[in-house]
Each structure stands twice: as C-alpha cells, then as structure tokens.
Amino acid sequence: MKKLIAGAILLGASSMAFAQPGCGVGAMIWKGQSGIAPHVLAATTNGTFGNQTFGMTTGTLGCQTNQAVQSMAMYMDSNIDKVARDMSRGSGENLDTLAVLLGVDEADRDTFRKVLQDNFAAIFPSSETTSGEAVDAIVALLEKNDSLSKYVAA
C-alpha cells in the first residue's frame, strides 16, 4: 500500500501543487493566493483547528452544502484509508458505499469507480491527505464529468 501511495504522490504532485485546500478557515484566510506556501498554510490552519470536516458537515466556512456530499465527508472522515485502498483498485465495498451515499445510480457506478480510480493521484496526492481534501478533490472531479456532476450539485 505504501508503494502505491508513494507512486500516486509522484504522479499527482505536480498537478496538485497549486491547488487550494478547498474550504475551512485556512482556505478562507489564504483565498486567492497561489503557490505552495499559501496551500500548506491553509491546510495547516485547517488541520490545526480541525474545522474543515465541521464546515462540510454544517455547510459553513465556505464548504459544500449538498447533503449527499456531507454524508460522504462524514464517512470519509472515519474510513479514509479503506476508501483509498478501494479507490486505487477501482472496486470494493467502501467505494460502493461512497456511491450509495452520493446517490449514484447503478447505471453510473462503473463510470464513478473508473473516474475515481483514474484520478487516484489527484484525490490522494500524498499519504498525509486529509479526508476533507480528498472529498474536495472528489467533488471537483465529479463536477467536471457530464454524467456524474448531478450527484454533487449543491
């Protein structure tokens, strides 16, 4: 598993280097700034205060208010390692649970699994990726997909 995560880090590091950490107090403080330093400071602020998951759950602090996304965020908070393992494989009960929580129709589940597996490195750019960061990355990916965007619409 560590080798898989290390490989994902190398593949995804360049594409995620200038991404914002999503929501939470850190993201609000460092909003609009690019580069690694503001990203690290925003993520550190969120991690220090533990507010990103709270914001996702309550729909505050600039976080997504979609109920299905909130349910997924709560599940990810407790099961991030299992979800990462299943996502890297493209199958498994934890990945299926994400699909159920988001209300993904059976007809769209293969696409859902494939999109998440193909973008594993972007969702989990490091072994230190938080559940909030992973949820933000999943939502961003699904929003860009024509057949899956309806499941994360606010």
Tab-separated table of N, CA, C and O in Angstrom, residues 56-107:
chain	number	residue	atom	x	y	z
A	56	MET	N	-17.829	21.127	6.355
A	56	MET	CA	-18.530	20.285	5.382
A	56	MET	C	-19.806	19.717	5.975
A	56	MET	O	-20.819	19.607	5.291
A	57	THR	N	-19.750	19.338	7.227
A	57	THR	CA	-20.911	18.749	7.876
A	57	THR	C	-22.033	19.765	8.051
A	57	THR	O	-23.201	19.451	7.873
A	58	THR	N	-21.653	21.004	8.391
A	58	THR	CA	-22.660	22.026	8.673
A	58	THR	C	-22.940	22.943	7.493
A	58	THR	O	-23.867	23.748	7.551
A	59	GLY	N	-22.120	22.860	6.448
A	59	GLY	CA	-22.307	23.735	5.297
A	59	GLY	C	-21.818	25.153	5.560
A	59	GLY	O	-22.287	26.098	4.940
A	60	THR	N	-20.877	25.309	6.491
A	60	THR	CA	-20.331	26.621	6.814
A	60	THR	C	-18.871	26.696	6.380
A	60	THR	O	-18.331	25.739	5.832
A	61	LEU	N	-18.238	27.825	6.650
A	61	LEU	CA	-16.811	28.043	6.370
A	61	LEU	C	-16.478	27.877	4.883
A	61	LEU	O	-15.392	27.460	4.524
A	62	GLY	N	-17.425	28.197	4.021
A	62	GLY	CA	-17.208	28.109	2.586
A	62	GLY	C	-17.255	26.701	2.038
A	62	GLY	O	-16.780	26.428	0.947
A	63	CYS	N	-17.845	25.780	2.791
A	63	CYS	CA	-17.876	24.372	2.385
A	63	CYS	C	-19.177	23.997	1.676
A	63	CYS	O	-20.200	24.644	1.835
A	64	GLN	N	-19.100	22.935	0.938
A	64	GLN	CA	-20.219	22.362	0.183
A	64	GLN	C	-21.402	22.080	1.105
A	64	GLN	O	-21.221	21.578	2.205
A	65	THR	N	-22.623	22.394	0.656
A	65	THR	CA	-23.803	22.175	1.494
A	65	THR	C	-24.686	21.028	1.004
A	65	THR	O	-25.719	20.767	1.587
A	66	ASN	N	-24.291	20.362	-0.058
A	66	ASN	CA	-25.047	19.221	-0.565
A	66	ASN	C	-25.093	18.131	0.513
A	66	ASN	O	-24.060	17.695	1.015
A	67	GLN	N	-26.304	17.677	0.881
A	67	GLN	CA	-26.458	16.673	1.943
A	67	GLN	C	-25.717	15.378	1.627
A	67	GLN	O	-25.116	14.782	2.511
A	68	ALA	N	-25.763	14.942	0.372
A	68	ALA	CA	-25.078	13.710	-0.006
A	68	ALA	C	-23.561	13.866	0.152
A	68	ALA	O	-22.879	12.955	0.633
A	69	VAL	N	-23.044	15.026	-0.216
A	69	VAL	CA	-21.615	15.286	-0.072
A	69	VAL	C	-21.250	15.337	1.411
A	69	VAL	O	-20.201	14.831	1.818
A	70	GLN	N	-22.116	15.908	2.213
A	70	GLN	CA	-21.871	15.949	3.659
A	70	GLN	C	-21.816	14.537	4.235
A	70	GLN	O	-20.966	14.227	5.070
A	71	SER	N	-22.718	13.671	3.782
A	71	SER	CA	-22.705	12.275	4.238
A	71	SER	C	-21.415	11.583	3.825
A	71	SER	O	-20.808	10.849	4.607
A	72	MET	N	-20.996	11.832	2.586
A	72	MET	CA	-19.751	11.245	2.113
A	72	MET	C	-18.574	11.758	2.946
A	72	MET	O	-17.679	10.994	3.301
A	73	ALA	N	-18.573	13.051	3.271
A	73	ALA	CA	-17.489	13.630	4.069
A	73	ALA	C	-17.409	12.978	5.446
A	73	ALA	O	-16.316	12.671	5.931
A	74	MET	N	-18.539	12.750	6.064
A	74	MET	CA	-18.549	12.111	7.377
A	74	MET	C	-18.035	10.675	7.280
A	74	MET	O	-17.272	10.223	8.128
A	75	TYR	N	-18.429	9.955	6.229
A	75	TYR	CA	-17.958	8.583	6.029
A	75	TYR	C	-16.450	8.570	5.774
A	75	TYR	O	-15.717	7.757	6.334
A	76	MET	N	-15.993	9.487	4.926
A	76	MET	CA	-14.561	9.556	4.594
A	76	MET	C	-13.728	9.861	5.835
A	76	MET	O	-12.613	9.359	5.964
A	77	ASP	N	-14.267	10.663	6.729
A	77	ASP	CA	-13.530	11.044	7.928
A	77	ASP	C	-13.142	9.823	8.764
A	77	ASP	O	-12.080	9.796	9.373
A	78	SER	N	-13.995	8.814	8.763
A	78	SER	CA	-13.731	7.610	9.564
A	78	SER	C	-13.115	6.460	8.772
A	78	SER	O	-12.633	5.498	9.365
A	79	ASN	N	-13.163	6.538	7.455
A	79	ASN	CA	-12.763	5.392	6.629
A	79	ASN	C	-11.793	5.752	5.509
A	79	ASN	O	-11.715	5.040	4.506
A	80	ILE	N	-11.031	6.801	5.661
A	80	ILE	CA	-10.207	7.303	4.562
A	80	ILE	C	-9.221	6.263	4.029
A	80	ILE	O	-9.046	6.134	2.817
A	81	ASP	N	-8.586	5.500	4.906
A	81	ASP	CA	-7.612	4.503	4.438
A	81	ASP	C	-8.280	3.390	3.631
A	81	ASP	O	-7.753	2.955	2.607
A	82	LYS	N	-9.438	2.942	4.092
A	82	LYS	CA	-10.160	1.879	3.375
A	82	LYS	C	-10.670	2.384	2.033
A	82	LYS	O	-10.617	1.667	1.025
A	83	VAL	N	-11.154	3.626	2.008
A	83	VAL	CA	-11.634	4.205	0.751
A	83	VAL	C	-10.472	4.345	-0.224
A	83	VAL	O	-10.606	4.007	-1.405
A	84	ALA	N	-9.323	4.813	0.260
A	84	ALA	CA	-8.151	4.969	-0.610
A	84	ALA	C	-7.741	3.630	-1.210
A	84	ALA	O	-7.433	3.536	-2.400
A	85	ARG	N	-7.741	2.584	-0.391
A	85	ARG	CA	-7.379	1.252	-0.883
A	85	ARG	C	-8.340	0.813	-1.987
A	85	ARG	O	-7.920	0.383	-3.062
A	86	ASP	N	-9.638	0.925	-1.734
A	86	ASP	CA	-10.626	0.507	-2.727
A	86	ASP	C	-10.555	1.369	-3.984
A	86	ASP	O	-10.692	0.869	-5.104
A	87	MET	N	-10.336	2.672	-3.807
A	87	MET	CA	-10.268	3.575	-4.951
A	87	MET	C	-9.070	3.227	-5.831
A	87	MET	O	-9.173	3.258	-7.056
A	88	SER	N	-7.949	2.872	-5.227
A	88	SER	CA	-6.768	2.513	-6.012
A	88	SER	C	-7.016	1.253	-6.829
A	88	SER	O	-6.454	1.087	-7.905
A	89	ARG	N	-7.865	0.363	-6.343
A	89	ARG	CA	-8.222	-0.875	-7.050
A	89	ARG	C	-9.362	-0.675	-8.048
A	89	ARG	O	-9.550	-1.479	-8.944
A	90	GLY	N	-10.176	0.344	-7.810
A	90	GLY	CA	-11.334	0.588	-8.661
A	90	GLY	C	-12.542	-0.229	-8.271
A	90	GLY	O	-13.536	-0.284	-9.007
A	91	SER	N	-12.507	-0.848	-7.091
A	91	SER	CA	-13.656	-1.632	-6.616
A	91	SER	C	-13.522	-1.861	-5.117
A	91	SER	O	-12.452	-1.676	-4.549
A	92	GLY	N	-14.631	-2.257	-4.514
A	92	GLY	CA	-14.626	-2.568	-3.091
A	92	GLY	C	-15.828	-1.972	-2.390
A	92	GLY	O	-16.466	-1.048	-2.890
A	93	GLU	N	-16.132	-2.506	-1.218
A	93	GLU	CA	-17.346	-2.085	-0.518
A	93	GLU	C	-17.287	-0.633	-0.063
A	93	GLU	O	-18.317	0.042	-0.007
A	94	ASN	N	-16.101	-0.105	0.248
A	94	ASN	CA	-16.013	1.286	0.673
A	94	ASN	C	-16.249	2.246	-0.482
A	94	ASN	O	-16.860	3.299	-0.310
A	95	LEU	N	-15.796	1.891	-1.660
A	95	LEU	CA	-16.061	2.689	-2.853
A	95	LEU	C	-17.541	2.616	-3.202
A	95	LEU	O	-18.154	3.630	-3.567
A	96	ASP	N	-18.128	1.430	-3.056
A	96	ASP	CA	-19.563	1.284	-3.285
A	96	ASP	C	-20.373	2.102	-2.283
A	96	ASP	O	-21.405	2.681	-2.623
A	97	THR	N	-19.883	2.181	-1.046
A	97	THR	CA	-20.566	2.980	-0.032
A	97	THR	C	-20.563	4.453	-0.420
A	97	THR	O	-21.581	5.139	-0.260
A	98	LEU	N	-19.447	4.944	-0.951
A	98	LEU	CA	-19.415	6.332	-1.421
A	98	LEU	C	-20.471	6.557	-2.498
A	98	LEU	O	-21.168	7.575	-2.487
A	99	ALA	N	-20.568	5.610	-3.417
A	99	ALA	CA	-21.551	5.733	-4.493
A	99	ALA	C	-22.971	5.777	-3.926
A	99	ALA	O	-23.792	6.595	-4.358
A	100	VAL	N	-23.251	4.932	-2.962
A	100	VAL	CA	-24.584	4.903	-2.342
A	100	VAL	C	-24.853	6.222	-1.609
A	100	VAL	O	-25.934	6.803	-1.730
A	101	LEU	N	-23.881	6.700	-0.839
A	101	LEU	CA	-24.066	7.949	-0.100
A	101	LEU	C	-24.323	9.137	-1.018
A	101	LEU	O	-25.081	10.038	-0.678
A	102	LEU	N	-23.686	9.117	-2.184
A	102	LEU	CA	-23.894	10.196	-3.155
A	102	LEU	C	-25.143	9.984	-4.008
A	102	LEU	O	-25.521	10.860	-4.774
A	103	GLY	N	-25.761	8.817	-3.874
A	103	GLY	CA	-26.962	8.527	-4.657
A	103	GLY	C	-26.672	8.203	-6.110
A	103	GLY	O	-27.528	8.406	-6.977
A	104	VAL	N	-25.482	7.690	-6.394
A	104	VAL	CA	-25.101	7.362	-7.772
A	104	VAL	C	-25.935	6.171	-8.252
A	104	VAL	O	-25.962	5.121	-7.605
A	105	ASP	N	-26.637	6.362	-9.366
A	105	ASP	CA	-27.460	5.293	-9.943
A	105	ASP	C	-26.588	4.112	-10.357
A	105	ASP	O	-25.426	4.290	-10.736
A	106	GLU	N	-27.166	2.923	-10.312
A	106	GLU	CA	-26.449	1.707	-10.731
A	106	GLU	C	-25.837	1.880	-12.114
A	106	GLU	O	-24.711	1.438	-12.355
A	107	ALA	N	-26.565	2.508	-13.025
A	107	ALA	CA	-26.094	2.682	-14.401
A	107	ALA	C	-24.828	3.540	-14.483
A	107	ALA	O	-24.054	3.417	-15.433
